[in-house]
Amino acid sequence: MRWSRYYLFTTREVPADAEIVSHRLMIRAGMIRKEAAGIYSYLPFGWRSLQKLSAIVRREMDAAGAVELFMPVVHDAELWKESKRWQEYGKELLRIQDRHERDFCLGPTHEEVVTDIVRRDVRSYRQLPKNLYQIQVKFRDEIRPRFGLMRGREFIMKDAYSFDADQAGLDAAYDAMAQAYERIFEACQLDFSRVEADTGAIGGSSSHEFMVLADTGESEVVSCRECGYGANVERAETQPPAPPEVQKPAEMQEVATPACHTVAEVAELLGIGRERVVKTLLYDTPEGPAAALIRGDREVNPTKLANALDVPEVTLADETLVRKLSGAAVGFAGPIGLPDSVRLIADESVRGLTNFACGANKTDAHLTGVNLGRDVDLSEFHDFLLVTAGDACPRCGSELSLSRGIEVGHIFKLGTKYSERMGCTFADEQGQDQPMIMGCYGLGIGRTVAAAIEQNHDDNGIIWPLPLAPFSVLVLPLTNRDDAVVAAAEGLYEDLLAKGVDVLLDDRDERPGVKFNDADLVGIPVRVVVGSKSLADGKVELSLRRDGEKELVPVEGAVERLIELAAV
Ligand code: ATP
Ligand code: MG
């Protein structure tokens, strides 16, 4: 491609909302153009990178036995009503009407459509398993679209759906997809990890996320260097913290704790460690109010708490509700004397505590010397502890560490949720109708390219990993006014093209400074500079964008060397 004919305009202007480096660089390198909040045009230079990734994804999906198809963007509401998600999905689902006032939505994901396809074709266990995938536009009316392609409203996803006759089949399909994902992100040369993910209240089944590790990631990941355990912090487990020393039961007493609203303030006033205070947090849930008890030096993980309570979500009670339930100001709730309507649930960290302090359900008062069994009966213990760095790995006991990641892929064992609701059944060996067992496997195409830039850049611009680079080689003649330079550059360009190399020739009539700045910004991995001086000695200068080290080579051997450097 000749830059003069191509559509690639770099810019210095970055909008104020471009908070993270990949977003800024994608705009500056002329890859994307914002059309509306969370809605982008993919300009030619950006689109090439997305196409490179799509090709890798297709190769690995095909190799894993998935079959490509293409489903619609606009979905009939009837299908979403059958799956009950027309009611359940919430505001991310953009609902529209056609001229006949029939309801439709823009597909945020395609379980409904693919299940409808398969239920009409597949009748018997003999026709299973099946795995269908597409690379398609999704629309989700995200509350806070941001970070460019990282969190768009209209975005491109690869989504695959597997259909099996039994659980073993699903397990095999899931493993095959997990391995394909590993190969995809390895092929992209990304630093990533596969972590356990939350499956929600309906869960029980397994789910993993693929995280590209980056400080700007929106997810937090817990990992163990020793045994390889990894989990999204939403789901991460640890061994319960060791209880403080067991004491002989003291008498329970009410003590005045005026204006002590935090555990730290209470502990200080009472002259005890925070681990001897039990925090009582009141939550509002779709099933009524709940009080969650946790050791004072630890925090609640709301996702794990929701799962423990078997509700879709929990929200901290507001001041009015706290007053109504505990009869006290915020900060003084405790397990003793709450109304029966409040479900009491305790984190494992509370087990084994003796002589602890807790709120007295009375403003400016706490209880001390409280003991389980004698003073308060707790029957429900669960793990809803928020894991922090330094906690013990649930598998091997080593120290866990915490890092940030960008969720680029998410795989999920769905089971029969959709096949049951939508009647997607097959006849088993006995001729009995059974719901198919499904899995779904998503991978964000735009988000992965953005994550690659997040992980590969410097102050001057993008440093493309070769497999995702829009072009592999940049031919950069320093001038258009020296016929020998132009001829040599054209010669290299034509030879590389003939050898099937993705090459861009910067034939623009620009000063060398402008060309070099743009070359650094757009980040093409291999560069060959053709200048009058070195050409007089029959040489051209090769370099890699990543380390910038220069190598002078004879013009004759340059193409072979460039092909070597540009090999993935
Ligand atoms: P998130 O928690 O980030 O909203 P999700 O759990 O909703 O993600 P999935 O429904 O599992 O995401 O979608 C599969 C993949 O699609 C994600 O792993 C991610 O790579 C991509 N993706 C999801 N939402 C967006 C978005 N708004 N913009 C760009 N890519 C997205
Ligand atoms: Mg989401």
Coordinates of N, CA, C and O and ligand atoms in Angstrom, one line a residue, residues 92 140 142 151, ligand 2:
E92 N -29.5 -2.3 29.3 CA -28.4 -2.5 28.2 C -29.0 -3.0 26.9 O -28.4 -2.9 25.9
R140 N -24.9 -2.9 23.1 CA -25.3 -2.9 24.5 C -25.3 -1.5 24.9 O -24.3 -0.8 24.8
E142 N -24.5 0.4 27.2 CA -23.7 0.5 28.4 C -24.0 1.9 29.1 O -24.1 2.9 28.4
R151 N -14.8 -0.3 26.0 CA -16.2 -0.4 26.5 C -17.1 0.5 25.6 O -17.4 1.6 25.9
Ligands
MG2 MG -21.0 -6.2 30.4

